[in-house]
Amino acid sequence: MTLPYPAPPPPAGGRRGGARLLAVVAAVLATVLAGGGAWLLYGDGDGEEPTADAPLPGHRKNAEIAWERPAPRIPDVRDTPGTWFTAETVAKAALTEVAGHRLDTGKKEWRVPLRGVACATSAEAVAGRAAVQHGHACELLTVVDLEQGTALWTRRVPVPAGADPEPWELAVTEQTVAVAAQGVTTVYRIADRKAVQQLNRSEDTCRAHGVTGGSRLVARAWCDDGTKWIRVHDPATGKREWSWRVPDGLRVQGIPSVEPLVVVLEGDAAGGTHSVHHLPGGGEPPVVVDLGRDADRETGLCEDVTVCPGAVVGGRTLYVRGVTRDSLGDSSASENAVIAYDLRTGRARWAGEPEAKRTLRPVAEFQGDLVAYQPPTAEKGGALLRFDGATGRRSVYERHPAATSEREGELLRNAVPYLYRGMFFLAAAEIYEWEEGDPETALIAAFR
């Protein structure tokens, strides 16, 4: 779910080196302790009690910024991965807590305090549960119940003695949570927090290097003989069900979807996207998506295994960001299309164009159509364009006012766009050291 607008978000969970990560954690904790708690010193401090659930107001075509939640002010740059939705709340992991905010008002409904600071999270939430890595040395794993606003459990994850702290890759399924840490990938059962499977078994010459969750558990494996594989595991037990060998000379750039399973590949020695493959499983052959010259292959569709700002997957369709080009008659402005590909055939179905002198980012499939975000300019507010799933015909789903285009651009910096229940959100993937005179950084902003 980067793009033709400023400062794309970093990979989910961050990729800081161990010593660097430990130094950042220590600095943030020192600030928290000095202030008596990050949210008391730097946060909203509204202290409001939860209120009864209310239906989400109807969608408005002429929308505006409905609410913002300020980000904590910190002494260093911090990744803030982890944004999840429930029926009534949007939950966000940030520094020392996971908090749920009402969709309609942004009011904080609940908070789960974390020991130490958040270091990484699962990209997905399944059955209303998500996973967070945290601690003074990023050594703890907590599973959060987002529906109830509580921590189900916390446990220490074993890592090799003397190893520097580093962000893990976390993946959640309905019954399990998988942790890829320090070269070992372990699957824990959520019901009792027990380890039920280790994907890096000693008799296997391959090692799992990262996992993706959802309706299934998908791991990337590298083998001693130089081959690379996608391995699909039973989401309840972690046992391997089937594998697909990555073509020689390529490696996995990202997995934008596990159902259907779509894998984006890049060259071993070159950046950008090489190819996209739909893996149906069940003995069916993979489908290679014919990206041609229109898709933005040079930038790359994915930044990390679960961070694919240039690609959105619907039930039978892959939507990708097109190549950025100069606007007709004005080389100072840029445009790009969004392109729809049929996952059953791998062929392009249609290309949707932006409004003049604007760029597009695919956001989500909504009621069978694609919704793409058109970022603001100095003169115009942002907009959500809707492209008919069958024909690509364009219409305006939502338009934002020109009067707040500057603020919208500030909110967009290092933010990820989401569409949930028809409502548009920008959630920070990274927050920065705040200095006097800087614009207020938002952790989450909603439009209605």
Short mmCIF file of C-alpha atoms in Angstrom, two decimals:
data_model
loop_
_atom_site.label_atom_id
_atom_site.label_comp_id
_atom_site.label_asym_id
_atom_site.label_seq_id
_atom_site.Cartn_x
_atom_site.Cartn_y
_atom_site.Cartn_z
CA MET A 1 0.00 0.00 0.00
CA THR A 2 5.55 4.87 -2.69
CA LEU A 3 5.36 7.01 -4.67
CA PRO A 4 5.12 10.18 -6.27
CA TYR A 5 4.93 12.22 -3.08
CA PRO A 6 7.48 13.15 -0.41
CA ALA A 7 9.36 10.82 1.90
CA PRO A 8 7.97 7.29 1.61
CA PRO A 9 7.49 5.30 4.80
CA PRO A 10 10.21 2.87 5.90
CA PRO A 11 9.90 -0.92 5.93
CA ALA A 12 7.51 -2.25 8.55
CA GLY A 13 9.24 -2.88 11.83
CA GLY A 14 12.29 -0.87 10.81
CA ARG A 15 15.70 -2.18 9.79
CA ARG A 16 18.00 -0.42 12.21
CA GLY A 17 21.27 -2.11 13.16
CA GLY A 18 21.44 -3.66 16.63
CA ALA A 19 23.71 -1.08 18.26
CA ARG A 20 21.81 1.79 16.63
CA LEU A 21 18.47 0.34 17.73
CA LEU A 22 19.64 -0.10 21.33
CA ALA A 23 20.90 3.49 21.43
CA VAL A 24 17.57 4.81 20.13
CA VAL A 25 15.62 2.72 22.66
CA ALA A 26 17.80 4.01 25.48
CA ALA A 27 17.35 7.62 24.37
CA VAL A 28 13.59 7.30 24.12
CA LEU A 29 13.35 5.58 27.51
CA ALA A 30 15.47 8.27 29.10
CA THR A 31 13.07 10.89 27.77
CA VAL A 32 10.06 8.89 28.98
CA LEU A 33 11.48 8.47 32.47
CA ALA A 34 12.51 12.11 32.72
CA GLY A 35 9.01 13.19 31.88
CA GLY A 36 7.18 10.66 34.03
CA GLY A 37 5.78 8.82 31.01
CA ALA A 38 5.77 9.68 27.34
CA TRP A 39 2.03 10.07 27.01
CA LEU A 40 1.71 12.23 30.12
CA LEU A 41 4.53 14.52 29.04
CA TYR A 42 4.18 14.51 25.28
CA GLY A 43 0.85 12.92 24.41
CA ASP A 44 -2.73 14.05 24.42
CA GLY A 45 -3.41 13.56 28.12
CA ASP A 46 -7.14 13.92 27.56
CA GLY A 47 -8.06 11.37 30.22
CA GLU A 48 -11.47 10.84 28.62
CA GLU A 49 -13.50 7.81 29.59
CA PRO A 50 -14.69 5.41 26.89
CA THR A 51 -18.20 6.14 25.65
CA ALA A 52 -20.85 3.92 24.13
CA ASP A 53 -20.35 2.70 20.59
CA ALA A 54 -21.80 4.98 17.93
CA PRO A 55 -22.43 4.24 14.25
CA LEU A 56 -19.87 5.70 11.87
CA PRO A 57 -21.25 8.82 10.16
CA GLY A 58 -22.07 8.48 6.48
CA HIS A 59 -19.47 9.14 3.84
CA ARG A 60 -19.20 12.67 2.44
CA LYS A 61 -17.90 13.34 -1.04
CA ASN A 62 -16.60 16.74 0.06
CA ALA A 63 -14.60 15.59 3.07
CA GLU A 64 -12.21 17.40 5.37
CA ILE A 65 -9.84 16.56 8.20
CA ALA A 66 -12.17 15.20 10.87
CA TRP A 67 -9.63 14.60 13.62
CA GLU A 68 -5.94 14.13 14.38
CA ARG A 69 -4.11 12.35 17.17
CA PRO A 70 -0.78 14.07 17.95
CA ALA A 71 2.39 12.03 17.91
CA PRO A 72 4.57 12.02 21.02
CA ARG A 73 7.53 14.40 20.89
CA ILE A 74 10.72 12.39 20.97
CA PRO A 75 14.51 12.90 20.95
CA ASP A 76 15.16 10.83 17.83
CA VAL A 77 13.57 9.37 14.71
CA ARG A 78 11.33 6.39 15.51
CA ASP A 79 9.49 3.93 13.32
CA THR A 80 5.81 3.58 14.22
CA PRO A 81 4.65 0.49 12.33
CA GLY A 82 1.42 -1.19 13.25
CA THR A 83 -1.98 0.28 12.32
CA TRP A 84 -5.01 -1.97 12.76
CA PHE A 85 -8.77 -1.54 12.54
CA THR A 86 -11.71 -3.03 14.41
CA ALA A 87 -15.42 -2.33 13.96
CA GLU A 88 -15.25 0.85 16.05
CA THR A 89 -11.59 1.75 16.54
CA VAL A 90 -8.28 2.31 14.80
CA ALA A 91 -5.37 1.03 16.88
CA LYS A 92 -1.81 2.25 16.65
CA ALA A 93 1.48 1.17 18.24
CA ALA A 94 3.64 4.09 19.26
CA LEU A 95 6.64 4.08 21.57
CA THR A 96 5.38 2.98 24.99
CA GLU A 97 1.84 1.85 24.25
CA VAL A 98 -0.71 0.43 21.86
CA ALA A 99 -3.84 2.60 21.87
CA GLY A 100 -7.26 2.33 20.27
CA HIS A 101 -9.04 5.47 18.99
CA ARG A 102 -12.68 5.80 18.00
CA LEU A 103 -13.18 5.91 14.26
CA ASP A 104 -15.77 8.68 14.45
CA THR A 105 -14.11 11.08 16.90
CA GLY A 106 -10.52 9.95 17.42
CA LYS A 107 -11.02 9.77 21.20
CA LYS A 108 -8.78 7.29 22.93
CA GLU A 109 -10.87 4.29 23.98
CA TRP A 110 -8.14 2.19 25.53
CA ARG A 111 -4.39 1.80 25.92
CA VAL A 112 -2.08 -1.13 26.54
CA PRO A 113 1.17 0.05 28.15
CA LEU A 114 4.36 -1.62 26.97
CA ARG A 115 7.48 -2.35 28.96
CA GLY A 116 10.31 -0.46 27.29
CA VAL A 117 9.40 0.81 23.82
CA ALA A 118 7.86 -0.74 20.72
CA CYS A 119 10.48 -2.09 18.32
CA ALA A 120 8.37 -3.88 15.65
CA THR A 121 4.84 -5.14 15.06
CA SER A 122 2.91 -7.54 12.89
CA ALA A 123 1.68 -5.84 9.73
CA GLU A 124 -1.65 -7.62 9.99
CA ALA A 125 -4.24 -8.17 12.72
CA VAL A 126 -6.22 -11.42 12.54
CA ALA A 127 -9.29 -12.23 14.65
CA GLY A 128 -8.80 -8.86 16.34
CA ARG A 129 -5.27 -9.67 17.53
CA ALA A 130 -1.86 -8.22 16.71
CA ALA A 131 1.70 -8.79 17.89
CA VAL A 132 4.23 -6.27 19.19
CA GLN A 133 7.96 -6.60 19.90
CA HIS A 134 9.12 -4.30 22.68
CA GLY A 135 11.33 -4.01 25.77
CA HIS A 136 14.46 -2.25 26.98
CA ALA A 137 16.45 -4.49 24.61
CA CYS A 138 13.55 -5.39 22.28
CA GLU A 139 13.36 -8.81 23.93
CA LEU A 140 9.62 -9.11 24.65
CA LEU A 141 6.65 -10.31 22.59
CA THR A 142 3.12 -9.20 23.45
CA VAL A 143 -0.10 -10.29 21.75
CA VAL A 144 -2.77 -7.56 21.99
CA ASP A 145 -6.53 -8.13 21.83
CA LEU A 146 -7.64 -5.11 19.80
CA GLU A 147 -11.34 -5.77 20.39
CA GLN A 148 -11.01 -5.70 24.17
CA GLY A 149 -8.07 -3.31 24.41
CA THR A 150 -6.01 -5.67 26.55
CA ALA A 151 -2.76 -7.63 26.40
CA LEU A 152 -3.43 -11.36 26.07
CA TRP A 153 0.09 -12.23 27.18
CA THR A 154 3.72 -11.21 27.15
CA ARG A 155 6.72 -13.51 26.92
CA ARG A 156 10.45 -13.23 26.46
CA VAL A 157 11.70 -14.61 23.14
CA PRO A 158 15.00 -16.51 23.32
CA VAL A 159 17.80 -15.04 21.22
CA PRO A 160 21.47 -16.06 20.98
CA ALA A 161 23.65 -14.86 23.87
CA GLY A 162 25.45 -11.63 23.12
CA ALA A 163 23.28 -10.80 20.10
CA ASP A 164 22.50 -7.13 19.53
CA PRO A 165 18.81 -6.18 19.66
CA GLU A 166 17.16 -5.94 16.27
CA PRO A 167 13.61 -5.68 14.95
CA TRP A 168 11.93 -9.03 14.41
CA GLU A 169 9.54 -9.96 11.66
CA LEU A 170 6.19 -10.83 13.23
CA ALA A 171 3.22 -12.54 11.57
CA VAL A 172 -0.19 -13.32 13.05
CA THR A 173 -2.77 -15.91 12.03
CA GLU A 174 -6.03 -16.78 13.76
CA GLN A 175 -4.35 -19.24 16.12
CA THR A 176 -0.62 -18.49 16.01
CA VAL A 177 2.03 -15.81 15.99
CA ALA A 178 5.34 -16.38 14.17
CA VAL A 179 8.56 -14.63 15.17
CA ALA A 180 11.60 -14.39 12.90
CA ALA A 181 14.38 -13.33 15.27
CA GLN A 182 18.16 -13.62 14.99
CA GLY A 183 17.98 -16.17 12.17
CA VAL A 184 15.43 -18.42 13.90
CA THR A 185 11.70 -18.45 13.06
CA THR A 186 9.42 -19.86 15.76
CA VAL A 187 5.63 -20.30 15.71
CA TYR A 188 3.81 -19.80 19.03
CA ARG A 189 0.23 -20.83 19.77
CA ILE A 190 -1.78 -17.81 20.90
CA ALA A 191 -4.05 -19.84 23.19
CA ASP A 192 -1.24 -20.86 25.56
CA ARG A 193 1.87 -18.99 24.25
CA LYS A 194 3.71 -22.28 23.70
CA ALA A 195 6.12 -22.83 20.79
CA VAL A 196 4.54 -25.35 18.40
CA GLN A 197 6.92 -25.25 15.43
CA GLN A 198 10.37 -24.02 14.48
CA LEU A 199 10.66 -23.32 10.77
CA ASN A 200 14.47 -23.54 10.91
CA ARG A 201 14.85 -27.20 11.84
CA SER A 202 18.39 -28.54 12.23
CA GLU A 203 17.88 -31.30 9.65
CA ASP A 204 16.76 -28.79 7.04
CA THR A 205 19.42 -27.11 4.89
CA CYS A 206 17.13 -24.12 4.33
CA ARG A 207 16.47 -21.25 6.72
CA ALA A 208 13.29 -19.17 6.94
CA HIS A 209 14.11 -15.47 6.59
CA GLY A 210 10.93 -13.66 7.44
CA VAL A 211 7.24 -14.46 7.62
CA THR A 212 3.91 -13.01 6.53
CA GLY A 213 0.57 -13.82 8.15
CA GLY A 214 -3.17 -13.60 7.65
CA SER A 215 -5.31 -16.50 6.52
CA ARG A 216 -2.11 -18.52 6.01
CA LEU A 217 1.50 -18.38 7.15
CA VAL A 218 4.02 -17.70 4.36
CA ALA A 219 7.79 -17.80 4.86
CA ARG A 220 10.74 -16.93 2.65
CA ALA A 221 13.51 -19.54 2.81
CA TRP A 222 17.13 -19.45 1.65
CA CYS A 223 18.99 -22.72 1.27
CA ASP A 224 22.63 -23.77 1.53
CA ASP A 225 22.64 -24.71 -2.15
CA GLY A 226 21.80 -21.12 -3.12
CA THR A 227 18.14 -21.70 -3.94
CA LYS A 228 15.34 -19.55 -2.53
CA TRP A 229 11.79 -20.64 -1.78
CA ILE A 230 8.34 -19.45 -0.80
CA ARG A 231 6.96 -21.88 1.77
CA VAL A 232 3.31 -22.00 2.78
CA HIS A 233 2.62 -23.31 6.30
CA ASP A 234 -0.50 -24.42 8.12
CA PRO A 235 -1.63 -21.33 10.08
CA ALA A 236 -2.64 -23.41 13.11
CA THR A 237 0.42 -25.66 13.46
CA GLY A 238 3.18 -24.07 11.41
CA LYS A 239 3.71 -27.30 9.47
CA ARG A 240 4.80 -26.87 5.88
CA GLU A 241 2.07 -27.52 3.28
CA TRP A 242 3.77 -26.68 -0.04
CA SER A 243 6.67 -24.74 -1.53
CA TRP A 244 7.51 -22.74 -4.64
CA ARG A 245 11.04 -22.22 -5.86
CA VAL A 246 12.02 -18.65 -6.70
CA PRO A 247 13.63 -18.47 -10.16
CA ASP A 248 17.43 -18.35 -10.09
CA GLY A 249 18.94 -14.88 -9.95
CA LEU A 250 15.86 -13.40 -8.25
CA ARG A 251 14.74 -12.86 -4.67
CA VAL A 252 11.54 -11.88 -2.90
CA GLN A 253 10.94 -8.14 -2.75
CA GLY A 254 7.55 -8.33 -1.07
CA ILE A 255 4.32 -10.24 -0.55
CA PRO A 256 1.41 -7.80 -0.93
CA SER A 257 -1.20 -10.53 -0.33
CA VAL A 258 -1.34 -14.07 1.07
CA GLU A 259 -4.92 -14.76 -0.10
CA PRO A 260 -4.59 -14.79 -3.06
CA LEU A 261 -0.85 -15.36 -2.70
CA VAL A 262 1.02 -12.75 -4.74
CA VAL A 263 4.82 -12.51 -4.69
CA VAL A 264 6.89 -9.59 -6.03
CA LEU A 265 10.46 -10.43 -7.09
CA GLU A 266 13.58 -8.35 -7.67
CA GLY A 267 17.00 -9.18 -9.09
CA ASP A 268 19.75 -10.38 -6.77
CA ALA A 269 22.01 -7.55 -7.87
CA ALA A 270 19.57 -4.90 -9.07
CA GLY A 271 16.88 -2.73 -7.51
CA GLY A 272 13.35 -2.25 -8.73
CA THR A 273 10.75 -4.90 -9.46
CA HIS A 274 11.61 -7.73 -11.85
CA SER A 275 8.32 -9.63 -11.92
CA VAL A 276 5.10 -10.48 -10.07
CA HIS A 277 3.80 -14.02 -9.61
CA HIS A 278 0.39 -15.27 -8.50
CA LEU A 279 0.74 -18.64 -6.74
CA PRO A 280 -2.64 -20.42 -6.68
CA GLY A 281 -1.28 -23.54 -4.94
CA GLY A 282 -3.15 -26.82 -5.02
CA GLY A 283 -0.94 -28.09 -7.82
CA GLU A 284 -1.90 -25.24 -10.17
CA PRO A 285 0.94 -23.56 -12.07
CA PRO A 286 1.96 -20.01 -11.07
CA VAL A 287 0.68 -17.09 -13.14
CA VAL A 288 3.28 -14.54 -14.20
CA VAL A 289 1.82 -11.04 -14.35
CA ASP A 290 2.82 -9.28 -17.56
CA LEU A 291 3.86 -5.88 -16.17
CA GLY A 292 5.14 -4.65 -19.52
CA ARG A 293 6.56 -1.13 -19.61
CA ASP A 294 3.68 0.64 -17.91
CA ALA A 295 4.19 -0.49 -14.29
CA ASP A 296 6.63 1.43 -12.08
CA ARG A 297 9.22 -1.34 -12.01
CA GLU A 298 12.20 0.97 -11.57
CA THR A 299 11.01 2.37 -8.24
CA GLY A 300 9.86 -1.07 -7.13
CA LEU A 301 6.39 -2.06 -5.99
CA CYS A 302 7.52 -3.18 -2.51
CA GLU A 303 9.93 -1.81 0.07
CA ASP A 304 9.87 -4.85 2.33
CA VAL A 305 8.07 -8.16 2.56
CA THR A 306 4.87 -6.60 3.99
CA VAL A 307 5.30 -3.03 2.72
CA CYS A 308 4.14 -2.70 -0.88
CA PRO A 309 3.08 0.92 -1.51
CA GLY A 310 2.98 0.36 -5.25
CA ALA A 311 0.60 -2.60 -5.23
CA VAL A 312 -2.89 -3.48 -3.98
CA VAL A 313 -4.47 -6.91 -4.35
CA GLY A 314 -8.20 -7.53 -4.60
CA GLY A 315 -10.00 -10.84 -5.01
CA ARG A 316 -8.94 -11.46 -8.61
CA THR A 317 -7.07 -8.30 -9.48
CA LEU A 318 -3.64 -6.77 -8.91
CA TYR A 319 -3.50 -2.97 -9.03
CA VAL A 320 -0.08 -1.33 -9.43
CA ARG A 321 1.34 2.15 -9.65
CA GLY A 322 2.29 3.16 -13.18
CA VAL A 323 5.47 4.86 -14.37
CA THR A 324 5.71 8.53 -13.39
CA ARG A 325 5.90 10.82 -16.41
CA ASP A 326 5.91 14.55 -17.14
CA SER A 327 2.46 16.07 -17.47
CA LEU A 328 1.43 16.90 -21.02
CA GLY A 329 2.62 20.41 -21.81
CA ASP A 330 4.13 20.98 -18.35
CA SER A 331 7.41 19.27 -17.48
CA SER A 332 7.31 20.76 -13.97
CA ALA A 333 4.37 18.53 -13.04
CA SER A 334 4.14 14.74 -12.95
CA GLU A 335 1.46 12.13 -13.48
CA ASN A 336 1.13 8.38 -13.21
CA ALA A 337 -1.63 5.90 -13.93
CA VAL A 338 -2.81 2.89 -11.94
CA ILE A 339 -3.01 -0.38 -13.84
CA ALA A 340 -5.28 -3.37 -13.18
CA TYR A 341 -4.09 -6.91 -13.97
CA ASP A 342 -6.17 -10.08 -13.99
CA LEU A 343 -4.52 -12.55 -11.61
CA ARG A 344 -6.04 -15.51 -13.48
CA THR A 345 -4.37 -14.62 -16.78
CA GLY A 346 -1.61 -12.18 -15.80
CA ARG A 347 -2.81 -9.71 -18.43
CA ALA A 348 -3.56 -6.01 -18.04
CA ARG A 349 -7.28 -5.19 -17.95
CA TRP A 350 -7.25 -1.40 -17.88
CA ALA A 351 -5.21 1.68 -16.92
CA GLY A 352 -6.77 4.49 -14.89
CA GLU A 353 -5.48 8.05 -15.30
CA PRO A 354 -5.32 10.79 -12.65
CA GLU A 355 -6.64 14.29 -13.02
CA ALA A 356 -4.30 16.67 -14.85
CA LYS A 357 -0.90 17.25 -13.25
CA ARG A 358 -1.57 14.83 -10.39
CA THR A 359 -0.14 11.53 -9.22
CA LEU A 360 -1.89 8.44 -7.91
CA ARG A 361 -1.27 5.79 -5.30
CA PRO A 362 -3.47 2.66 -5.15
CA VAL A 363 -5.01 2.36 -1.67
CA ALA A 364 -7.64 -0.38 -1.53
CA GLU A 365 -10.23 -2.37 -3.41
CA PHE A 366 -13.64 -1.11 -2.25
CA GLN A 367 -16.90 -2.78 -3.27
CA GLY A 368 -15.19 -4.31 -6.29
CA ASP A 369 -13.62 -1.02 -7.43
CA LEU A 370 -10.17 0.47 -6.88
CA VAL A 371 -9.81 3.57 -4.71
CA ALA A 372 -6.57 5.50 -5.30
CA TYR A 373 -5.22 8.52 -3.45
CA GLN A 374 -4.34 11.70 -5.31
CA PRO A 375 -2.05 13.71 -3.00
CA PRO A 376 -2.51 17.45 -2.52
CA THR A 377 -0.62 20.18 -4.34
CA ALA A 378 0.09 23.74 -3.25
CA GLU A 379 -3.16 24.86 -4.91
CA LYS A 380 -5.46 21.86 -4.48
CA GLY A 381 -6.45 19.45 -1.73
CA GLY A 382 -6.01 15.74 -2.06
CA ALA A 383 -8.67 13.45 -3.45
CA LEU A 384 -9.69 9.81 -3.60
CA LEU A 385 -10.51 8.62 -7.10
CA ARG A 386 -12.64 5.55 -7.70
CA PHE A 387 -12.00 3.33 -10.72
CA ASP A 388 -14.68 0.91 -11.87
CA GLY A 389 -13.37 -2.62 -11.32
CA ALA A 390 -14.61 -3.85 -14.69
CA THR A 391 -13.87 -0.89 -16.97
CA GLY A 392 -11.48 1.43 -15.12
CA ARG A 393 -13.91 4.32 -15.56
CA ARG A 394 -12.94 7.14 -13.19
CA SER A 395 -15.12 9.02 -10.73
CA VAL A 396 -14.41 11.10 -7.63
CA TYR A 397 -14.97 9.21 -4.40
CA GLU A 398 -13.85 11.99 -2.07
CA ARG A 399 -12.32 15.46 -2.44
CA HIS A 400 -10.44 17.42 0.22
CA PRO A 401 -10.48 21.24 0.46
CA ALA A 402 -7.75 23.45 -0.96
CA ALA A 403 -7.77 25.49 2.25
CA THR A 404 -6.13 22.62 4.17
CA SER A 405 -3.86 21.31 1.40
CA GLU A 406 -0.73 22.43 3.26
CA ARG A 407 -1.76 20.59 6.43
CA GLU A 408 -2.76 17.53 4.41
CA GLY A 409 0.70 17.52 2.85
CA GLU A 410 2.25 17.68 6.33
CA LEU A 411 0.10 14.78 7.50
CA LEU A 412 1.11 12.81 4.42
CA ARG A 413 4.80 12.99 5.22
CA ASN A 414 5.94 9.45 6.05
CA ALA A 415 2.33 8.32 6.38
CA VAL A 416 0.50 5.31 4.98
CA PRO A 417 -3.01 5.85 3.53
CA TYR A 418 -5.83 3.51 4.56
CA LEU A 419 -9.48 3.17 3.55
CA TYR A 420 -11.62 1.44 6.16
CA ARG A 421 -15.42 1.27 6.19
CA GLY A 422 -15.32 3.92 3.48
CA MET A 423 -13.38 6.35 5.68
CA PHE A 424 -9.91 7.66 4.76
CA PHE A 425 -6.99 7.68 7.21
CA LEU A 426 -3.33 8.71 7.17
CA ALA A 427 -1.24 6.86 9.76
CA ALA A 428 2.39 7.72 10.48
CA ALA A 429 4.99 5.07 9.65
CA GLU A 430 7.73 7.18 11.22
CA ILE A 431 7.90 10.16 13.58
CA TYR A 432 10.73 12.62 13.99
CA GLU A 433 12.45 14.69 16.63
CA TRP A 434 10.22 17.72 17.15
CA GLU A 435 11.71 21.21 17.37
CA GLU A 436 10.09 24.52 18.23
CA GLY A 437 8.41 25.94 15.14
CA ASP A 438 7.94 22.58 13.44
CA PRO A 439 4.39 21.62 12.38
CA GLU A 440 2.66 19.30 14.82
CA THR A 441 3.19 15.68 13.83
CA ALA A 442 0.12 13.47 13.79
CA LEU A 443 0.16 9.80 14.68
CA ILE A 444 -3.18 9.28 12.90
CA ALA A 445 -5.48 11.62 10.98
CA ALA A 446 -8.98 10.86 9.68
CA PHE A 447 -10.99 12.53 6.92
CA ARG A 448 -14.78 12.75 6.73
#
